[in-house]
CSV table of C-alpha atoms in Angstrom, one decimal:
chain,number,residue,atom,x,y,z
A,1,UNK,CA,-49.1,47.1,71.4
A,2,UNK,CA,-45.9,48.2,69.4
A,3,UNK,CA,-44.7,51.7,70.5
A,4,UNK,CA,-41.9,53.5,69.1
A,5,UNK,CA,-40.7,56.7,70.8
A,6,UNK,CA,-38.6,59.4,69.3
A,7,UNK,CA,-36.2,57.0,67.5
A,8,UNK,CA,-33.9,58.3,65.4
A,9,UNK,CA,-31.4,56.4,62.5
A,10,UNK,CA,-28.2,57.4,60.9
A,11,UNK,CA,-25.5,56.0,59.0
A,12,UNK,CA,-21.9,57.4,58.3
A,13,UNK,CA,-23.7,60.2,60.3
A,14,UNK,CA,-25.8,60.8,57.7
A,15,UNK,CA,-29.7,61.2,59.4
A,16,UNK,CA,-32.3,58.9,57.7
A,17,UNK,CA,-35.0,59.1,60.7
A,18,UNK,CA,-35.4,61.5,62.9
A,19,UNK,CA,-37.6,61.9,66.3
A,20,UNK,CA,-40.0,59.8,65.0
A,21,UNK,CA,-42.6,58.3,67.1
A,22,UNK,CA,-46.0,56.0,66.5
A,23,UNK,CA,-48.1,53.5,68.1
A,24,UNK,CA,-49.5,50.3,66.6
A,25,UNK,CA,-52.6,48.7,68.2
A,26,UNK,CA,-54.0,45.4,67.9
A,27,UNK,CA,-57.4,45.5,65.5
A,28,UNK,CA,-56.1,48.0,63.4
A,29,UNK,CA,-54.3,48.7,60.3
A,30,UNK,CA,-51.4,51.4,60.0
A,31,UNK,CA,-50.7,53.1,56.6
A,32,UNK,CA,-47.1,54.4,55.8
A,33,UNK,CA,-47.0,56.8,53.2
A,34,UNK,CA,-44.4,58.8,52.0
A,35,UNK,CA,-42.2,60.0,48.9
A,36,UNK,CA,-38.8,58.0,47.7
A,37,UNK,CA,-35.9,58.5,50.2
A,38,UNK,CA,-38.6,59.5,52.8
A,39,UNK,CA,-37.4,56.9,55.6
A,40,UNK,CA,-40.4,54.1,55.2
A,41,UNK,CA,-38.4,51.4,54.8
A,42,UNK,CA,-35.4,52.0,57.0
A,43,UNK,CA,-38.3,52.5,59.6
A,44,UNK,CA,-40.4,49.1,59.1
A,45,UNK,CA,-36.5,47.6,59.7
A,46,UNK,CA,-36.5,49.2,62.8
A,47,UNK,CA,-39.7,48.1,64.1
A,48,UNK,CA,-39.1,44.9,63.5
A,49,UNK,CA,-35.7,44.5,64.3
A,50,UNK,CA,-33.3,44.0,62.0
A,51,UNK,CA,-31.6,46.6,62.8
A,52,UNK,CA,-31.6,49.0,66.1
A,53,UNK,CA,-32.3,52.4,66.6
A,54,UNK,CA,-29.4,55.0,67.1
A,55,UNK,CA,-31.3,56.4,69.4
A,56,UNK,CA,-34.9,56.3,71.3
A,57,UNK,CA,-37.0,53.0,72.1
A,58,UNK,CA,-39.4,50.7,70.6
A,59,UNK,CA,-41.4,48.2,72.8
A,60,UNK,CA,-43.6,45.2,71.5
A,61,UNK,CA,-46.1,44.8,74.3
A,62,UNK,CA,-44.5,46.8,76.9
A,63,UNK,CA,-41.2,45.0,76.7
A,64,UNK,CA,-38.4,46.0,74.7
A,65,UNK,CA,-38.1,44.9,71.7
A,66,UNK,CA,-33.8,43.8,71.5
A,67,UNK,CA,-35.0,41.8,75.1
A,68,UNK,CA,-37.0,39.3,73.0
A,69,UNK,CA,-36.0,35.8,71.9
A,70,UNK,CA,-36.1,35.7,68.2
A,71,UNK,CA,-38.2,31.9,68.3
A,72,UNK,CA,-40.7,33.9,70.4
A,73,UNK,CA,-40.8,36.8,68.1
A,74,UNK,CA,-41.3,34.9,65.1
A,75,UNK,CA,-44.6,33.3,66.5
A,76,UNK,CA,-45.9,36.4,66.7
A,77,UNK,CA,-45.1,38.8,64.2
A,78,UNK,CA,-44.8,38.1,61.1
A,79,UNK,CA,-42.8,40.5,58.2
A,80,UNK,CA,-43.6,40.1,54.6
A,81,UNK,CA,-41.1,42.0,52.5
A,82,UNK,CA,-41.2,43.7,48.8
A,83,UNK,CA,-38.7,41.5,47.8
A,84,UNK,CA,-38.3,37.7,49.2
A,85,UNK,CA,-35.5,36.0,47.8
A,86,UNK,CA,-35.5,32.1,47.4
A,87,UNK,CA,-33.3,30.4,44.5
A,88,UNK,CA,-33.5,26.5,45.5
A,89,UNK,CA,-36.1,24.6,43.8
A,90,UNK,CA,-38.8,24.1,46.7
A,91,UNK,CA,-42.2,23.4,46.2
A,92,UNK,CA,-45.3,26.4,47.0
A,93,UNK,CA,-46.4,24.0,50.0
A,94,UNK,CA,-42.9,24.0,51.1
A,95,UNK,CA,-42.6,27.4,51.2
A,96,UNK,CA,-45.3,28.2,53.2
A,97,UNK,CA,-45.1,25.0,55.2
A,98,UNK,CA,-41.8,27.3,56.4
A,99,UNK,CA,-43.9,30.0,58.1
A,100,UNK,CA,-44.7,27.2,60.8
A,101,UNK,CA,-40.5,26.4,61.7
A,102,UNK,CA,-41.0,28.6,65.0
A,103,UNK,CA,-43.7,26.5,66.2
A,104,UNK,CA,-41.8,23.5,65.9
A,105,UNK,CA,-38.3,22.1,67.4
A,106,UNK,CA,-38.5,18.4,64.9
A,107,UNK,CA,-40.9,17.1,62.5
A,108,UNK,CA,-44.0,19.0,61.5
A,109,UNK,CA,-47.6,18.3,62.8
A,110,UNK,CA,-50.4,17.3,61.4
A,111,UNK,CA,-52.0,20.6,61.8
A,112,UNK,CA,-49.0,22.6,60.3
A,113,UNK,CA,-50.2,20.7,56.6
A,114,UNK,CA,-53.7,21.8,57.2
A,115,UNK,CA,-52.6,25.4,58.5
A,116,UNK,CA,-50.2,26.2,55.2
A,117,UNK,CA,-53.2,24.3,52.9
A,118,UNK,CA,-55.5,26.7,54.3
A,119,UNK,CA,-52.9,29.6,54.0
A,120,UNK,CA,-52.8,28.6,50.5
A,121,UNK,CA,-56.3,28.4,49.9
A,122,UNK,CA,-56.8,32.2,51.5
A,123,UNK,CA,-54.4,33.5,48.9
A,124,UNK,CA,-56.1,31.6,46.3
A,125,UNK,CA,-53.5,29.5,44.8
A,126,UNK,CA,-54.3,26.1,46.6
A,127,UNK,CA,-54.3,24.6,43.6
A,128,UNK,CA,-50.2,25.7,43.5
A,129,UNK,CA,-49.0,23.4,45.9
A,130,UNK,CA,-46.6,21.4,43.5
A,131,UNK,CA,-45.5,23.5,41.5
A,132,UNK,CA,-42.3,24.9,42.1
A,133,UNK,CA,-41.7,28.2,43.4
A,134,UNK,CA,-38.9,29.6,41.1
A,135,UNK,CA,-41.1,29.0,38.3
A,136,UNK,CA,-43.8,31.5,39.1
A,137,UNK,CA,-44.2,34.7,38.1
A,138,UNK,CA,-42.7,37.5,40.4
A,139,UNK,CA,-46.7,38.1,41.2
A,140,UNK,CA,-47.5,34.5,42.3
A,141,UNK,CA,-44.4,34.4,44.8
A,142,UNK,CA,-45.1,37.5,46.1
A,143,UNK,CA,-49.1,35.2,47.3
A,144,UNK,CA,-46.7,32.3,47.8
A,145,UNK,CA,-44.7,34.3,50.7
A,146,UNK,CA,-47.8,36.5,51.8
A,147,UNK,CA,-49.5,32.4,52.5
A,148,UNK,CA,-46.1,31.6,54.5
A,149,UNK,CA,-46.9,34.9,56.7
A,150,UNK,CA,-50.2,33.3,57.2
A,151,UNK,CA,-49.1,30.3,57.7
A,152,UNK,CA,-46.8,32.2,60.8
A,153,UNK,CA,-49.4,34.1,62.3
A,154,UNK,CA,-52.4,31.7,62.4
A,155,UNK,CA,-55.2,32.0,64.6
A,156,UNK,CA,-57.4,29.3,64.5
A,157,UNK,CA,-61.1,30.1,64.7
A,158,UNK,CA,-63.0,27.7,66.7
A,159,UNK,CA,-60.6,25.3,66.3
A,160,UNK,CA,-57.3,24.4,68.0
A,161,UNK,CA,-54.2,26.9,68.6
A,162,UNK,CA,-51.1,26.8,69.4
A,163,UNK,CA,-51.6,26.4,73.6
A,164,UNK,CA,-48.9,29.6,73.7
A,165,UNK,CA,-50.0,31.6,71.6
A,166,UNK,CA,-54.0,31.8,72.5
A,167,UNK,CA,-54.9,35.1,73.5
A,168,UNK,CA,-51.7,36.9,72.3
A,169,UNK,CA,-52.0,39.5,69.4
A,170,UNK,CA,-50.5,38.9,66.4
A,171,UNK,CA,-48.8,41.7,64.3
A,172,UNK,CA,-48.2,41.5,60.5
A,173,UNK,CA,-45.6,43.9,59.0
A,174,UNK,CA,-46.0,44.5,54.9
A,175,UNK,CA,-43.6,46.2,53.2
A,176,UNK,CA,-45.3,47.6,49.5
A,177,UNK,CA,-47.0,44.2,49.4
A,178,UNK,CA,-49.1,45.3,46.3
A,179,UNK,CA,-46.3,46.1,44.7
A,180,UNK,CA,-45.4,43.6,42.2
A,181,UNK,CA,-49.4,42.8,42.2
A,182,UNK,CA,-52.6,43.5,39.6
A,183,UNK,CA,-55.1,45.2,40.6
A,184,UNK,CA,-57.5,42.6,41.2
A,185,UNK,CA,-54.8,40.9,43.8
A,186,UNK,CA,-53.9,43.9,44.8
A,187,UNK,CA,-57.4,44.0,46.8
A,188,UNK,CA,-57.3,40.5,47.8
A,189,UNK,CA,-54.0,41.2,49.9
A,190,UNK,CA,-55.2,44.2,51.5
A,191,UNK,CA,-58.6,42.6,52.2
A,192,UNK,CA,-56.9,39.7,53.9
A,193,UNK,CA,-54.5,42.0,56.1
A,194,UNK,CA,-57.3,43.8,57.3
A,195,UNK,CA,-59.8,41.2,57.9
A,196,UNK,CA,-57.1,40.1,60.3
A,197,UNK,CA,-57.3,43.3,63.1
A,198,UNK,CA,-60.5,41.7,63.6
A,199,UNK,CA,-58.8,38.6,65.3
A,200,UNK,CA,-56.2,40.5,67.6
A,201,UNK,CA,-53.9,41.1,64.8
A,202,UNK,CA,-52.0,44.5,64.2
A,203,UNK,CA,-51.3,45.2,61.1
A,204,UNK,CA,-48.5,47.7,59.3
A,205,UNK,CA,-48.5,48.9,55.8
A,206,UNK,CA,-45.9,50.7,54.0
A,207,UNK,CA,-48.1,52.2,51.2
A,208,UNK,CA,-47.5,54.0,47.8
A,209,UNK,CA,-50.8,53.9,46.5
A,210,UNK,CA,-52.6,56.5,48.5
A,211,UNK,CA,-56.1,55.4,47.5
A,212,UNK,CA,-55.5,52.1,49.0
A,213,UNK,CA,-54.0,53.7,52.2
A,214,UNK,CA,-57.5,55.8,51.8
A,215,UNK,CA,-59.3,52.5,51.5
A,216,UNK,CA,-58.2,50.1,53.9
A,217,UNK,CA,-56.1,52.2,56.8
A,218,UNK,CA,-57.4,52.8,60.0
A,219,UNK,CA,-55.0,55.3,60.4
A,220,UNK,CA,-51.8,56.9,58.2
A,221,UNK,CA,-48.8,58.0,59.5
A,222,UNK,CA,-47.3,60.3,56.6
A,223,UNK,CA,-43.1,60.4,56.2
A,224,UNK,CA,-41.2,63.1,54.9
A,225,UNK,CA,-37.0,63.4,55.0
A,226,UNK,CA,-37.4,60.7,57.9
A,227,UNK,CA,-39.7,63.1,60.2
A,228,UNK,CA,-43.5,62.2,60.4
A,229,UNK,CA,-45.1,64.8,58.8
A,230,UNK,CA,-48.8,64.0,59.9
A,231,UNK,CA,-50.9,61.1,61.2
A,232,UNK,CA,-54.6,60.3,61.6
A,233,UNK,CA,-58.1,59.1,60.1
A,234,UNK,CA,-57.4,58.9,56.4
A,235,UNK,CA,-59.9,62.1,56.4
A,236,UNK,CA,-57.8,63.7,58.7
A,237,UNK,CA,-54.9,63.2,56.9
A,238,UNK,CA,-55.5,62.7,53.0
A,239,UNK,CA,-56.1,66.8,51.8
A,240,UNK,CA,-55.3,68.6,49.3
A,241,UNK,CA,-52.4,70.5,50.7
A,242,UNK,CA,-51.1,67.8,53.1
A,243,UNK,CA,-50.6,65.5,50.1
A,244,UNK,CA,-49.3,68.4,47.8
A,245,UNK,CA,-46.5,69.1,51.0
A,246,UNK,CA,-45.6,65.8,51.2
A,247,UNK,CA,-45.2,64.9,47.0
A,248,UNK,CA,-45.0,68.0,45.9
A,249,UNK,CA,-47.4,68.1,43.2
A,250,UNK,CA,-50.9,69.0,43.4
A,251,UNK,CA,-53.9,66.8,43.8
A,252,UNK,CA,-57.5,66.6,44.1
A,253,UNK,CA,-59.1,65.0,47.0
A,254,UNK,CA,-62.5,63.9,46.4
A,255,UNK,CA,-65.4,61.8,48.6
A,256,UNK,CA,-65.7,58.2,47.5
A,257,UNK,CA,-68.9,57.7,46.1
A,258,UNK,CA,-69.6,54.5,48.2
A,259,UNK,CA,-67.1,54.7,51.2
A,260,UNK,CA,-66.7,58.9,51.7
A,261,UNK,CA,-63.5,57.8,52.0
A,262,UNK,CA,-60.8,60.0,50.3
A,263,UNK,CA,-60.3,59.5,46.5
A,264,UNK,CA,-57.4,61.3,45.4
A,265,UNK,CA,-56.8,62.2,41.7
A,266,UNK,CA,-54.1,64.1,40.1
């Protein structure tokens, strides 16, 4: 469980967050919506810790989260960001074969290949593994680093694990990973974050596309001038005049014809 309580953030005493306060559970997925400016990303920095709170606390399964060691962090939360900078000519296997560093102290192991091959085959591009990295679209590295995430947090199923990571949740930290994405990858990210709560995994979303929020969130936590303006059910949350307050233009909020979900049109 990740709990964050009242924390607040400024710089040059200007306020980006204030009071703001959310829990993340393993098995589900978190939705962070909000306008420009609102406070989303400063916020996924905090929770993750590259950067500390000016005040209030966050805890990662009941400790705090500056008292962890950064090795046992890293095997088991894993942060995919919008933008993931890599200029040195390394292959796509190599790049993901990174996301297994914390879980080794010298040479890799045998499973570490078949982990990042399978990583690679989840995001569809197994048949990338050669090809260099700075060659591919800014699309195709987003995959590439979403596979190294993967590659971090695995879970085997059935199989072997890591002997100290077995029974720990896992949680996965996204920030706009559809961003840079079509629209049929676009679901296959989102699909594979959320198939993950069902193996212990939390998972946290920084959202601008509401309709995805709508489709995949298990709950939304809605950010406005770095105050959380509501959280919930995406029915609880996604109306008419809770969306119009937080964007400020109007909307209409209709059932999915399949899901009931929320389907927002403007």
């Amino acid at each position: 469980m990740l709990t964050a309580d009242n924390i607040c953030f400024s710089i040059n005493r200007k306020e980006i967050l204030r009071d703001v306060s959310l829990t993340l559970a393993p098995g589900e997925l978190l939705g962070i919506v909000g306008p420009n400016g609102a406070g989303k990303s400063t916020l996924l920095k905090l929770l993750v810790g590259d950067t500390s709170p000016t005040s209030g606390t966050i805890h990662l399964n009941e400790r705090p989260l500056h008292q962890w060691d950064r090795r046992e962090l890293a095997k088991r939360r894993g942060v995919l960001m919008q933008k993931s900078r890599l200029s040195f000519s390394f292959t796509v296997f190599e790049v993901v074969l990174m996301g297994r560093i914390p879980f080794n102290t010298g040479a890799e192991k045998p499973e570490d290949y078949d982990i990042a091959e399978e990583a690679l085959y989840q995001v569809g591009l197994e048949n990338f593994a050669d090809r260099l990295y700075t060659t591919l679209s800014g699309g195709e590295q987003q995959r590439v680093q979403l596979a190294r995430i993967l590659a971090q947090i695995w879970r085997a199923k059935g199989g072997k694990a890591d002997s100290d990571s077995i029974g720990e949740s896992r949680f996965l930290f996204l920030d706009e990973p559809t961003a840079s994405l079509d629209l049929a990858y676009q679901q296959q990210t989102l699909q594979i974050a959320k198939s993950l709560t069902a193996e212990n995994t939390a998972v946290l979303a920084i959202l601008h596309d509401l309709n995805l929020a709508s489709q995949f969130a298990d709950r939304i936590v809605m950010l406005k001038d770095g105050q959380v303006a509501n959280t919930g059910t995406p029915g609880e949350v996604l109306k008419p005049e809770t969306i119009q307050n937080l964007f400020n233009t109007p909307v209409f909020v209709l059932p999915h014809p399949e899901t009931g979900r929320p389907l927002i049109t403007v």
